[in-house]
PDB file of C-alpha atoms in Angstrom:
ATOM      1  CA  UNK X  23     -11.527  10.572 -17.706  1.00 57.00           C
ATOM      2  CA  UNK X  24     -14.238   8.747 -16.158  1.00 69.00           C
ATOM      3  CA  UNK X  25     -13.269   5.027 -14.369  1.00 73.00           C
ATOM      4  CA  UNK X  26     -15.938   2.781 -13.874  1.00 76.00           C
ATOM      5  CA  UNK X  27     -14.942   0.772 -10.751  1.00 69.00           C
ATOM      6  CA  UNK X  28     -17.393  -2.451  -9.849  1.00 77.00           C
ATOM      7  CA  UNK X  29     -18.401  -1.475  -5.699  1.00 80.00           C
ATOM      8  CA  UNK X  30     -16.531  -4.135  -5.041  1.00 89.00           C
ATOM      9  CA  UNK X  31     -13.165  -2.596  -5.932  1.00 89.00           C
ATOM     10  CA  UNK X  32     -13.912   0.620  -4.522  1.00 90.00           C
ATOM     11  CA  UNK X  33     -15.003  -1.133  -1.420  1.00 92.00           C
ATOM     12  CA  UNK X  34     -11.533  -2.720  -0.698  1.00 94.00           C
ATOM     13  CA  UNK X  35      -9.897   0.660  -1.993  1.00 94.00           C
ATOM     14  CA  UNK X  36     -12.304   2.500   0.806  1.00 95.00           C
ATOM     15  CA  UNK X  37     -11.204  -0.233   3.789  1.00 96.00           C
ATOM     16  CA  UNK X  38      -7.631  -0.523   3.214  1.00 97.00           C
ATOM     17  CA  UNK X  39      -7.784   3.455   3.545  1.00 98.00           C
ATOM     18  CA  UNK X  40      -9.605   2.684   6.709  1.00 98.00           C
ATOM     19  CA  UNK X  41      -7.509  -0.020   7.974  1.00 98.00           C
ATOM     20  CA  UNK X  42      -4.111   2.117   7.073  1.00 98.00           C
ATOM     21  CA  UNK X  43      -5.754   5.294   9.239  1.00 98.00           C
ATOM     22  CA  UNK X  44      -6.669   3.444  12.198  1.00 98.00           C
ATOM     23  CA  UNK X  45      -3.156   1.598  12.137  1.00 97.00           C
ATOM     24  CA  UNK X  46      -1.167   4.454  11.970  1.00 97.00           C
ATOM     25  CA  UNK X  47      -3.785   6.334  14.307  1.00 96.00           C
ATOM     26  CA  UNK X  48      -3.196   3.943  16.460  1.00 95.00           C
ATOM     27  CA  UNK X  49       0.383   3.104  16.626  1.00 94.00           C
ATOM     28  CA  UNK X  50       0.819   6.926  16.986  1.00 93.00           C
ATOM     29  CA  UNK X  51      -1.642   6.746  20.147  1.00 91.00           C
ATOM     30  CA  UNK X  52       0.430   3.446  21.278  1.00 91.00           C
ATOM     31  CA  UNK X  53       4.206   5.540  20.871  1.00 90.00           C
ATOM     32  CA  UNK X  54       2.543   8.595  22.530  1.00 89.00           C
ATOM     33  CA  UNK X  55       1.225   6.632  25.487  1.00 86.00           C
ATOM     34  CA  UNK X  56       4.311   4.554  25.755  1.00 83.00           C
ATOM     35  CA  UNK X  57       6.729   7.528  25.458  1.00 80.00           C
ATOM     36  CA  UNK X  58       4.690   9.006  28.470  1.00 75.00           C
ATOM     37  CA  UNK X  59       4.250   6.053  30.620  1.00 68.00           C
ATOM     38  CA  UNK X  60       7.978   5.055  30.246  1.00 60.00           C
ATOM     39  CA  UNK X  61      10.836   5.449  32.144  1.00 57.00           C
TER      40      UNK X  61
END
């Protein structure tokens, strides 16, 4: 099954992926760091 997707498609499929891993990247960096540092 072969799905021809025009670039633009699979470039907004390709940056939400991005977007969604550095979000959670860094809310997982912000908890860490805010875990540490508090209290």
């Amino acid at each position: 099954m072969e799905q021809r997707l025009p670039g633009k498609v699979t470039d907004i499929v390709v940056l939400i992926t991005v977007v969604a891993f550095v979000l959670a990247a860094g809310a997982a960096m912000w908890l860490s760091m805010s875990t540490i540092g508090g209290r």
